[in-house]
PDB file of C-alpha atoms in Angstrom:
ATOM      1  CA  UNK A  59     234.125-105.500 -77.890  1.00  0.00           C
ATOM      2  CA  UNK A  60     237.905-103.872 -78.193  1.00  0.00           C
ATOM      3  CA  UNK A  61     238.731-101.783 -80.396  1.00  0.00           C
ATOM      4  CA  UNK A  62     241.213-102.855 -83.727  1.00  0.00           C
ATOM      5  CA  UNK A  63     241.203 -99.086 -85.360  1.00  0.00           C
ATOM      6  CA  UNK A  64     240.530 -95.651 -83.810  1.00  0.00           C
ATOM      7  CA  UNK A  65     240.779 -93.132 -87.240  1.00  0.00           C
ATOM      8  CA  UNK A  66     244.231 -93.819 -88.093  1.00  0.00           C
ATOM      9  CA  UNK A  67     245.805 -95.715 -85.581  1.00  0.00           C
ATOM     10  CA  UNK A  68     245.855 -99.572 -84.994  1.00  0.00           C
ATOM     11  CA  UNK A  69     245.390-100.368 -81.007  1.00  0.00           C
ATOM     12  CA  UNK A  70     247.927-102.722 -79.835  1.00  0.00           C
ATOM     13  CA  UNK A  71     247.149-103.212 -76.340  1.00  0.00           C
ATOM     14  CA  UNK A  72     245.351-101.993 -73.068  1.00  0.00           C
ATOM     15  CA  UNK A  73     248.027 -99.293 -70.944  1.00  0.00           C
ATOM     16  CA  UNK A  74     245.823 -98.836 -67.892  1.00  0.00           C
ATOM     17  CA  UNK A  75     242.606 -96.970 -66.745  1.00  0.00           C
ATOM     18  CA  UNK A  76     242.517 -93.172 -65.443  1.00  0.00           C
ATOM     19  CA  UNK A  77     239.977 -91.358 -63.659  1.00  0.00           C
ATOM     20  CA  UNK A  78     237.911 -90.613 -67.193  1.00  0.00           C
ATOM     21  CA  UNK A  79     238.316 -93.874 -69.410  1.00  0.00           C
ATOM     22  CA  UNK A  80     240.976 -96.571 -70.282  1.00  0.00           C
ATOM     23  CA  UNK A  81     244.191 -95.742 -72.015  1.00  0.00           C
ATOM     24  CA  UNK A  82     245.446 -97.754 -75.003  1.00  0.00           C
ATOM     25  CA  UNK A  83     248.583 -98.177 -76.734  1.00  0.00           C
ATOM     26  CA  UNK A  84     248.306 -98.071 -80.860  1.00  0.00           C
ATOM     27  CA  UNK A  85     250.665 -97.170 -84.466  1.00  0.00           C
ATOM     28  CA  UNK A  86     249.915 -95.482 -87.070  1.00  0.00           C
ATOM     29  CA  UNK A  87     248.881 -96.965 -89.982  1.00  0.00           C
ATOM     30  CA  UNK A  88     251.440 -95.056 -92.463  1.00  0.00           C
ATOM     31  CA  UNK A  89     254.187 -94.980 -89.462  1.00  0.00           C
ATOM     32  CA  UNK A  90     254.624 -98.366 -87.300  1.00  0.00           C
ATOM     33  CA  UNK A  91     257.233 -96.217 -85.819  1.00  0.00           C
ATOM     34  CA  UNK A  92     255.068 -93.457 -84.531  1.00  0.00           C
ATOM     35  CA  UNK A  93     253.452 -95.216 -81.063  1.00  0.00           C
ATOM     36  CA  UNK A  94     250.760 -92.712 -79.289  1.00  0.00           C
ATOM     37  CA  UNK A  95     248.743 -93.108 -75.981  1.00  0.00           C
ATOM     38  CA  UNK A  96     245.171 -92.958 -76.762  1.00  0.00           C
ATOM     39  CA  UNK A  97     242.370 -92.168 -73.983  1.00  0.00           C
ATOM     40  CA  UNK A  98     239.289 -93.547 -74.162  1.00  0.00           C
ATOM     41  CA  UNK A  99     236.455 -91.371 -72.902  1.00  0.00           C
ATOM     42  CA  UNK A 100     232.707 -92.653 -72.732  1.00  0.00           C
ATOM     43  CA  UNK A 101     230.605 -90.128 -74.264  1.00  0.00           C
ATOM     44  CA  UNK A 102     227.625 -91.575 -71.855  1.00  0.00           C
ATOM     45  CA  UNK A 103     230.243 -90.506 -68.213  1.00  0.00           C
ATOM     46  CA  UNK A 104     228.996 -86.599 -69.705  1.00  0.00           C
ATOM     47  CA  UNK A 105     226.011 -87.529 -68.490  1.00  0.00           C
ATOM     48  CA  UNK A 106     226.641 -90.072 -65.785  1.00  0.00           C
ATOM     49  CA  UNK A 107     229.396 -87.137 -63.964  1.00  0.00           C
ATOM     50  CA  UNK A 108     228.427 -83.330 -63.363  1.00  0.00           C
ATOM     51  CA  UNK A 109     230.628 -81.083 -65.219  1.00  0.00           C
ATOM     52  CA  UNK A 110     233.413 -84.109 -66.881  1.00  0.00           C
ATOM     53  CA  UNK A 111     232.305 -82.723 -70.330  1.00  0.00           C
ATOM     54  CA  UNK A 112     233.205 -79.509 -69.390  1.00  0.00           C
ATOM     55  CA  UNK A 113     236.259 -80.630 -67.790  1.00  0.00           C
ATOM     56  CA  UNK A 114     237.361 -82.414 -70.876  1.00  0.00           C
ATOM     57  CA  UNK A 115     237.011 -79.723 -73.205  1.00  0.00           C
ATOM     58  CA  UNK A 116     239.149 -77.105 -70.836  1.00  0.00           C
ATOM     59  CA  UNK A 117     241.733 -79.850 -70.834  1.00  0.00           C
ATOM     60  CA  UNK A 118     241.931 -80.620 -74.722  1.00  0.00           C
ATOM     61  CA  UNK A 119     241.727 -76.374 -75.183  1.00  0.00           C
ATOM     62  CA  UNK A 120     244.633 -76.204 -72.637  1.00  0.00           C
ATOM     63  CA  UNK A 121     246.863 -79.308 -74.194  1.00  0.00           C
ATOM     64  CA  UNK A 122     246.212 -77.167 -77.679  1.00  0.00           C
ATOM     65  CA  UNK A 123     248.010 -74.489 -76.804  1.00  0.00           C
ATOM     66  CA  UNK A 124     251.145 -76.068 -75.025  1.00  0.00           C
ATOM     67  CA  UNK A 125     254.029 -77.009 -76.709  1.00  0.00           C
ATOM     68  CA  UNK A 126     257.240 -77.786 -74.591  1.00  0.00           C
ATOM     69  CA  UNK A 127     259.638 -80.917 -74.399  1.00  0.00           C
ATOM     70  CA  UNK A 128     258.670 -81.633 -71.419  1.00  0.00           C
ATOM     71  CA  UNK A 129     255.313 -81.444 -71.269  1.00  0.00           C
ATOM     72  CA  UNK A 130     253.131 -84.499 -73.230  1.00  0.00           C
ATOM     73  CA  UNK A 131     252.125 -83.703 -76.695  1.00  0.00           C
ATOM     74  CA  UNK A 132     248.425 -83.834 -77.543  1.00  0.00           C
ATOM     75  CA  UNK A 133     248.883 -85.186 -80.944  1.00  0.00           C
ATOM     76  CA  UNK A 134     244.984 -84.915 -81.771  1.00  0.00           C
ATOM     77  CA  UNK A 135     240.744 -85.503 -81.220  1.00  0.00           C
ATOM     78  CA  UNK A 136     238.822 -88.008 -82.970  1.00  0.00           C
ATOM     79  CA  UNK A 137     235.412 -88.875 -81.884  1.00  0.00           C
ATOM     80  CA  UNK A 138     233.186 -91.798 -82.847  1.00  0.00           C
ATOM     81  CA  UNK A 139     229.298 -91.624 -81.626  1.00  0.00           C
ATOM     82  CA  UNK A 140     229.813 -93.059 -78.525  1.00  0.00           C
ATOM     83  CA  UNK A 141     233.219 -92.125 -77.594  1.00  0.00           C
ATOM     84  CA  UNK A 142     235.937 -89.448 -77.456  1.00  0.00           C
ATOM     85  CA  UNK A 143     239.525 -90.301 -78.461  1.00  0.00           C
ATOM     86  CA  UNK A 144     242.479 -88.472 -76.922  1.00  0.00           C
ATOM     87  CA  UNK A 145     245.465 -88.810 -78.859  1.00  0.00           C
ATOM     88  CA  UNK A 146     248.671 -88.228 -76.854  1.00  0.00           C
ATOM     89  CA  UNK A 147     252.433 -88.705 -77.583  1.00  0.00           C
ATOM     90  CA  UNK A 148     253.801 -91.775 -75.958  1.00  0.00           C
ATOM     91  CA  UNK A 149     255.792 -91.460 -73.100  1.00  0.00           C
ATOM     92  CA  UNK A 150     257.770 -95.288 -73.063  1.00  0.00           C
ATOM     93  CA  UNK A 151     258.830 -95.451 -69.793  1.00  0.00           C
ATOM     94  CA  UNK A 152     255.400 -94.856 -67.763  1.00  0.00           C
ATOM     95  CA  UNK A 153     255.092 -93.080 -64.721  1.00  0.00           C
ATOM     96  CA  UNK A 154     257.934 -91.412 -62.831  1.00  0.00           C
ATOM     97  CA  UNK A 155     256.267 -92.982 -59.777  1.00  0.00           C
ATOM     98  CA  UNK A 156     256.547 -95.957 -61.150  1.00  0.00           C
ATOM     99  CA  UNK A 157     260.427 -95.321 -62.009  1.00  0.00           C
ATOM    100  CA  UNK A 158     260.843 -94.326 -58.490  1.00  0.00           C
ATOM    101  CA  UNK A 159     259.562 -97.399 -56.444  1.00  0.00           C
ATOM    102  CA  UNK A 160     261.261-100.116 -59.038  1.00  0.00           C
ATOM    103  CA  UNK A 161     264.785 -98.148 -58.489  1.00  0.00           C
ATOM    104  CA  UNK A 162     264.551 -96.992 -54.594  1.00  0.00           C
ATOM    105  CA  UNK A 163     267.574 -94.790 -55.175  1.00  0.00           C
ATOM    106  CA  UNK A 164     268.301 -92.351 -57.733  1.00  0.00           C
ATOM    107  CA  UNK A 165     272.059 -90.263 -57.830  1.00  0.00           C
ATOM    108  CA  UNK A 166     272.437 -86.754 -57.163  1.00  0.00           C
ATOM    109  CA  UNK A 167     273.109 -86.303 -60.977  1.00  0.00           C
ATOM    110  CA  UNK A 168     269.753 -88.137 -62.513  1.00  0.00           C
ATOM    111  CA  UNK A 169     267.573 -86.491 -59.167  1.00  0.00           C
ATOM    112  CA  UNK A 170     268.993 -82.989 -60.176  1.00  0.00           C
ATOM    113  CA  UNK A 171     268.333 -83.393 -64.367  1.00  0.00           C
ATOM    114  CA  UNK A 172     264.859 -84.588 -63.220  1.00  0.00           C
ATOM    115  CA  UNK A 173     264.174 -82.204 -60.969  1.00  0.00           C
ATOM    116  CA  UNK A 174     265.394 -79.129 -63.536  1.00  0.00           C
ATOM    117  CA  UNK A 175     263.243 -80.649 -66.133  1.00  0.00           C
ATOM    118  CA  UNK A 176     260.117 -80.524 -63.891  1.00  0.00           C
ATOM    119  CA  UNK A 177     260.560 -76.719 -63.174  1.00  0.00           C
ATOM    120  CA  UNK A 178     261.101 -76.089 -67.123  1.00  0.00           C
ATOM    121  CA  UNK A 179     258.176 -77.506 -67.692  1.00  0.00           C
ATOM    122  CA  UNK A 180     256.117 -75.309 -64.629  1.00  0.00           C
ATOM    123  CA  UNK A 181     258.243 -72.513 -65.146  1.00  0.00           C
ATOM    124  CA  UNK A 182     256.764 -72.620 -69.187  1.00  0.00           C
ATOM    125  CA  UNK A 183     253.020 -73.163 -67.768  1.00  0.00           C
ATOM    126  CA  UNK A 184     253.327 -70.083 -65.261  1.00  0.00           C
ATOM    127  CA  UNK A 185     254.367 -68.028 -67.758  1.00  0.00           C
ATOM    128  CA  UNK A 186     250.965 -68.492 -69.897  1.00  0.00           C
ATOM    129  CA  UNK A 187     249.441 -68.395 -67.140  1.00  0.00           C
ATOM    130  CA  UNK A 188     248.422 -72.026 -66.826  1.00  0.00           C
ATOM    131  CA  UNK A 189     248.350 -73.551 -63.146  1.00  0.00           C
ATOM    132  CA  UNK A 190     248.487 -77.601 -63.209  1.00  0.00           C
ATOM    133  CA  UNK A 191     246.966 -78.298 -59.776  1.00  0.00           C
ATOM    134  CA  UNK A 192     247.685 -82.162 -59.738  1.00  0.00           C
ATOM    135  CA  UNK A 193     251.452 -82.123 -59.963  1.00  0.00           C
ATOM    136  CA  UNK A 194     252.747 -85.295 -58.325  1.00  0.00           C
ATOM    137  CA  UNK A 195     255.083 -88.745 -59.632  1.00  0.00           C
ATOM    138  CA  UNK A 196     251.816 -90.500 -60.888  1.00  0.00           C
ATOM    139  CA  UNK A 197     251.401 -87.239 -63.306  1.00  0.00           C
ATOM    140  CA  UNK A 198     255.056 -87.231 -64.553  1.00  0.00           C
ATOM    141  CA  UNK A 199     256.017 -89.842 -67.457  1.00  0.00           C
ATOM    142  CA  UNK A 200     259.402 -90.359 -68.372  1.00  0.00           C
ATOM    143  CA  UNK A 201     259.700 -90.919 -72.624  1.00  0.00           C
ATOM    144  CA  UNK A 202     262.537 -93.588 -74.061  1.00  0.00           C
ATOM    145  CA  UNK A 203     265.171 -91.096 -73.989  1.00  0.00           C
ATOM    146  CA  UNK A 204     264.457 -90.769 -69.929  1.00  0.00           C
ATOM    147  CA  UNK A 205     263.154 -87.175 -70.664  1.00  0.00           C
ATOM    148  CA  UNK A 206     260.401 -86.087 -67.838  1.00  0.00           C
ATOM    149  CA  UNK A 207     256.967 -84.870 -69.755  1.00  0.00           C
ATOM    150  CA  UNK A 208     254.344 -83.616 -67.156  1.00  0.00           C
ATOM    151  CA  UNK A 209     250.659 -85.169 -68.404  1.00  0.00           C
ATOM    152  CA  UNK A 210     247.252 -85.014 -66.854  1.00  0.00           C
ATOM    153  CA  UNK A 211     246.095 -81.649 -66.910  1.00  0.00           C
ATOM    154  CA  UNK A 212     242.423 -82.621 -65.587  1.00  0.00           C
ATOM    155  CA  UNK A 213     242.517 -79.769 -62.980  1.00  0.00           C
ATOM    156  CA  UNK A 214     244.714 -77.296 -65.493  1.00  0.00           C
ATOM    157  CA  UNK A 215     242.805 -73.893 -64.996  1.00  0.00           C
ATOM    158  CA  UNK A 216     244.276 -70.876 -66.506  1.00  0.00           C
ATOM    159  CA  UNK A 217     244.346 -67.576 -64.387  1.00  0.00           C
ATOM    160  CA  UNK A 218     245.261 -64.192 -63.467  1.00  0.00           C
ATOM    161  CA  UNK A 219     245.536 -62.962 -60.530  1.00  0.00           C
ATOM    162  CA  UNK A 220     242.302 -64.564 -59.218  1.00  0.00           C
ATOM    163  CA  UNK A 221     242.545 -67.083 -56.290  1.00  0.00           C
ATOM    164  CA  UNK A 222     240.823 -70.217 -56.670  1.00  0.00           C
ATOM    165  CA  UNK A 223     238.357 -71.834 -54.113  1.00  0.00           C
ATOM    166  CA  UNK A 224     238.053 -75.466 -56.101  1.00  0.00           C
ATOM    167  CA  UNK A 225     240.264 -77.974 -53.591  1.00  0.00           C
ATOM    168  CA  UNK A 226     241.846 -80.505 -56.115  1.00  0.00           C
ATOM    169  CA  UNK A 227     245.041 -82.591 -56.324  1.00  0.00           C
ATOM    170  CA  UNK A 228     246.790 -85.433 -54.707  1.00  0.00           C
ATOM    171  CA  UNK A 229     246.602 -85.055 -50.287  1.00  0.00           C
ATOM    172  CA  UNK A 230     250.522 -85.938 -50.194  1.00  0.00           C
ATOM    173  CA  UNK A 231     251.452 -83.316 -52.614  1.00  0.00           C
ATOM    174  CA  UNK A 232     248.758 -80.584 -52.552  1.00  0.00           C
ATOM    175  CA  UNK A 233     249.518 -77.312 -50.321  1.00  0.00           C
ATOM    176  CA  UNK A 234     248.422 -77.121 -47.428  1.00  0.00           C
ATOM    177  CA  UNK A 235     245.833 -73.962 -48.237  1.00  0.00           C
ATOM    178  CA  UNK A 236     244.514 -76.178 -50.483  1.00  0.00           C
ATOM    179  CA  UNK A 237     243.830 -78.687 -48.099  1.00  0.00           C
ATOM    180  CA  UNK A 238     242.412 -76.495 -45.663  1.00  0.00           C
ATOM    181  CA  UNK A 239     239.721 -75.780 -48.667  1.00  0.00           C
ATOM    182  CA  UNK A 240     240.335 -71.842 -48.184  1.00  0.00           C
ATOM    183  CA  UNK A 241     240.865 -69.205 -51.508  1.00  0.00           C
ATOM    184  CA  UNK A 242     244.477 -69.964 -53.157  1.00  0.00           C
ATOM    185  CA  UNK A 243     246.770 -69.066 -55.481  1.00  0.00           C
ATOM    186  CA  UNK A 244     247.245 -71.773 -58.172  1.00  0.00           C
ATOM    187  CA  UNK A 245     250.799 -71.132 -59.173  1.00  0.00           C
ATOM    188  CA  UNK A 246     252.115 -71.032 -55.430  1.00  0.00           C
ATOM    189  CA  UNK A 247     249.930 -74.438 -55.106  1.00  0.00           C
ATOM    190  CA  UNK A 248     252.119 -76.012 -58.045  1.00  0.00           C
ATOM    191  CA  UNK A 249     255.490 -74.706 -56.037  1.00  0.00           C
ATOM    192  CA  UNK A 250     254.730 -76.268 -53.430  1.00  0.00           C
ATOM    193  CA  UNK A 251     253.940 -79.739 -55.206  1.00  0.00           C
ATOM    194  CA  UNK A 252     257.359 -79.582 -57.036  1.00  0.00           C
ATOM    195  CA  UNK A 253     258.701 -79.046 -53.449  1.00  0.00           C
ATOM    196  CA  UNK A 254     257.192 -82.580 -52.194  1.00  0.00           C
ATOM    197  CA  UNK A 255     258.225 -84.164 -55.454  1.00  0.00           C
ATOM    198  CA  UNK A 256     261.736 -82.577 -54.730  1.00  0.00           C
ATOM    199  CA  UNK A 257     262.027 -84.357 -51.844  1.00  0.00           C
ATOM    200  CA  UNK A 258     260.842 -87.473 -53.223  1.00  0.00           C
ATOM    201  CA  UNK A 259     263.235 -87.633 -55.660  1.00  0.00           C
ATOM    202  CA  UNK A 260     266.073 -87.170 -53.218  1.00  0.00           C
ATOM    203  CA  UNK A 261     264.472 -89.281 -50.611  1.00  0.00           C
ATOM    204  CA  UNK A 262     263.163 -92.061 -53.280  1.00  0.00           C
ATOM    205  CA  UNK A 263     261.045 -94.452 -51.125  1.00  0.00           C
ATOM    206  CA  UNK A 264     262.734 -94.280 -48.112  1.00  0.00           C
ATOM    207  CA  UNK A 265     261.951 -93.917 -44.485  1.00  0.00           C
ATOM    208  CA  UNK A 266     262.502 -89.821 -44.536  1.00  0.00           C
ATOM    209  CA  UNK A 267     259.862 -89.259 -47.182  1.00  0.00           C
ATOM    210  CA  UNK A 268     257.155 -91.292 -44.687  1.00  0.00           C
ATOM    211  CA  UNK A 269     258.172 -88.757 -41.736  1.00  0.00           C
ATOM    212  CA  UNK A 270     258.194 -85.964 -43.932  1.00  0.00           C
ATOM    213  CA  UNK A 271     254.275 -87.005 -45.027  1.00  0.00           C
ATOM    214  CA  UNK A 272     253.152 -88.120 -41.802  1.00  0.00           C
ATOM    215  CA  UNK A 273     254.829 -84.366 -40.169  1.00  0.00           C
ATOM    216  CA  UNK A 274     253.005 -82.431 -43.040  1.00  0.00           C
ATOM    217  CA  UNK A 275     249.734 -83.996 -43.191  1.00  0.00           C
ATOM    218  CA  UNK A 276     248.824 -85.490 -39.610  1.00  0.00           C
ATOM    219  CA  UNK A 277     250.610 -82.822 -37.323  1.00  0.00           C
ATOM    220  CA  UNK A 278     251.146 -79.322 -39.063  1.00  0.00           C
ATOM    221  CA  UNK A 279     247.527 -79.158 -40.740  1.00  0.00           C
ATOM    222  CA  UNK A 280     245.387 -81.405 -38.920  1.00  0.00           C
ATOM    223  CA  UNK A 281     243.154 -79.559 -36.924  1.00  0.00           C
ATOM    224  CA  UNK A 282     244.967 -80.958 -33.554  1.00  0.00           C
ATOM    225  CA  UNK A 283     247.685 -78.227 -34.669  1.00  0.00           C
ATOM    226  CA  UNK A 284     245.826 -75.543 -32.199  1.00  0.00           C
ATOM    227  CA  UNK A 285     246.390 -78.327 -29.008  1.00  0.00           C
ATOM    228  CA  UNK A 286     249.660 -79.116 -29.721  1.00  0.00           C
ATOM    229  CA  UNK A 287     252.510 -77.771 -28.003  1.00  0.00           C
ATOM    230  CA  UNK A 288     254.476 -74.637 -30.185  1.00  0.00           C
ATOM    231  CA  UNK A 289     258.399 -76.153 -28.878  1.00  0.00           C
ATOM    232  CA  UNK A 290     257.498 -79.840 -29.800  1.00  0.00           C
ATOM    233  CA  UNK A 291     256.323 -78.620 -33.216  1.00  0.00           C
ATOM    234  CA  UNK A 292     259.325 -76.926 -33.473  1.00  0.00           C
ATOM    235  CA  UNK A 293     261.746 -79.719 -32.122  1.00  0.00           C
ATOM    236  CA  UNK A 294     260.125 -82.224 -34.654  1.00  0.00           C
ATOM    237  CA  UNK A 295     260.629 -79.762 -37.449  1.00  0.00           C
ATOM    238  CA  UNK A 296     264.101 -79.236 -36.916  1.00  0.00           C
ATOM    239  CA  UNK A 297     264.538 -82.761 -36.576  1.00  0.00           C
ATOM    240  CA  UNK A 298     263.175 -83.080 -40.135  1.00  0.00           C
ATOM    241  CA  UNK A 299     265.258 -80.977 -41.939  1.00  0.00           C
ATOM    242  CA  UNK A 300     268.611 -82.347 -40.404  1.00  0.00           C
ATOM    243  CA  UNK A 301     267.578 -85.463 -41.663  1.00  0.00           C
ATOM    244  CA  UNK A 302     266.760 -84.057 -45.104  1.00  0.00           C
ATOM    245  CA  UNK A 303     269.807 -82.095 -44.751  1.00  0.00           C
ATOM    246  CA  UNK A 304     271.956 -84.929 -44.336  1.00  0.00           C
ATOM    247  CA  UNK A 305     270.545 -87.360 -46.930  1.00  0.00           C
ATOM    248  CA  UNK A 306     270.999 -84.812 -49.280  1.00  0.00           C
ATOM    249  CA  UNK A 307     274.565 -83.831 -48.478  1.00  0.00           C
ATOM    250  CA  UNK A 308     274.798 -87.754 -48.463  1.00  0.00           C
ATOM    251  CA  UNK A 309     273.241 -87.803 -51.624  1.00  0.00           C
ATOM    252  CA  UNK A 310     275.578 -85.532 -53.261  1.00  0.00           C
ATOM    253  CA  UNK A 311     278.119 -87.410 -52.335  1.00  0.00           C
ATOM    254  CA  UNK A 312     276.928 -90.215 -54.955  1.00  0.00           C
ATOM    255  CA  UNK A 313     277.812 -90.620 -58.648  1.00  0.00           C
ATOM    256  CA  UNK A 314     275.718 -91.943 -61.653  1.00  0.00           C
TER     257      UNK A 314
END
């Protein structure tokens, strides 16, 4: 049976399901004006998945401790006995991915304030030593005011100068180290990830981002890299970054 109440909040309706439980939409009781995203987390997956609980917890001590306009807020943690409520802010305009594939074009001007708001937001993680690990579109929400706020931090770690071993993230926008399943370092990990998203945002859904996949993924780290002849790798790269070169320059050339 759904839901009505969860502590203070009234649900209003179903957002969508994660890896770790469904997400719901609810108000306040005393403020019908404050919304909030609210995940649902089976107490019973703890048991049911190795090492979620533990998982959970690092997340929720992680989201504690950040505080940044664009990164999502965790507003609080309320528990019943069978489940555990994460109470986020409530970022209107869903997923940037989302945003992305409904518009199939963004300006220079609205790619650029996107883009600077995504590095804010890393740049503000780095420096307290947090690593995200899962940056990608389907990770970044856009609020009502159009303001980017980075969310998920499932595979947030914090570190030092340790190099992790623990593969994780998206294929299309994880390095290529971590692919390869060899030690990395998590903050050069999320550079690269803002790189891919870069050129997403520039290259939207169009024909250039599916080359620029395909090259990364099925030619430069697949293990047919060794066989494959040094020029044409070279020739194809090239090719590449005229491309991106001139979609961007084209790109400029656009106005909001």
């Amino acid at each position: 049976m759904e839901e009505k109440e969860i502590g203070p909040y009234i649900v209003e309706r179903f957002l969508g399901q994660g890896a770790t439980g469904k997400v719901l939409l609810a108000r306040h009781k005393d403020d019908q004006n404050q919304k909030v995203a609210i995940k649902v987390i089976k107490k019973i997956s703890f048991h049911d998945k190795k090492n979620l609980q533990a998982k959970v917890q690092r997340e929720i001590s992680l989201m504690r401790l950040i505080r940044h306009p664009n990164i999502i807020n965790l507003i609080d943690v309320l528990e019943s006995e069978n489940n555990l409520y994460i109470i986020l802010e409530y970022a209107e305009q869903g997923e940037l991915f989302d945003y992305l594939i409904v518009n199939r074009f963004l300006c220079a001007d609205v790619a650029i304030e996107f883009f600077r708001q995504i590095i804010f937001a890393i740049e503000y993680l780095h420096n307290h030593g947090i690593c995200h690990r899962d940056l990608k579109p389907e990770n970044i929400l856009l609020d009502k005011s159009m303001r980017i706020k980075i969310a998920d931090f499932g595979f947030a770690r914090w570190v030092k100068s340790e190099l992790l071993t623990d593969p994780c993230g998206s294929p299309h926008y994880a390095a290529p180290e971590v692919l390869s399943g060899k030690p990395y370092d998590g903050k050069a990990a999320d550079v690269w990830s803002v790189g891919i998203i870069l050129f997403a945002l520039v290259a939207v859904c169009t024909f250039f981002f599916l080359i620029y996949i395909i090259f990364i993924h099925f030619f430069l780290f697949s293990f047919w890299f060794d066989c494959l002849d040094f020029n044409l790798i070279i020739l194809i790269h090239s090719q590449i970054d005229i491309i991106s070169i001139f979609l961007f320059d084209f790109l400029l050339m656009k106005s909001c």
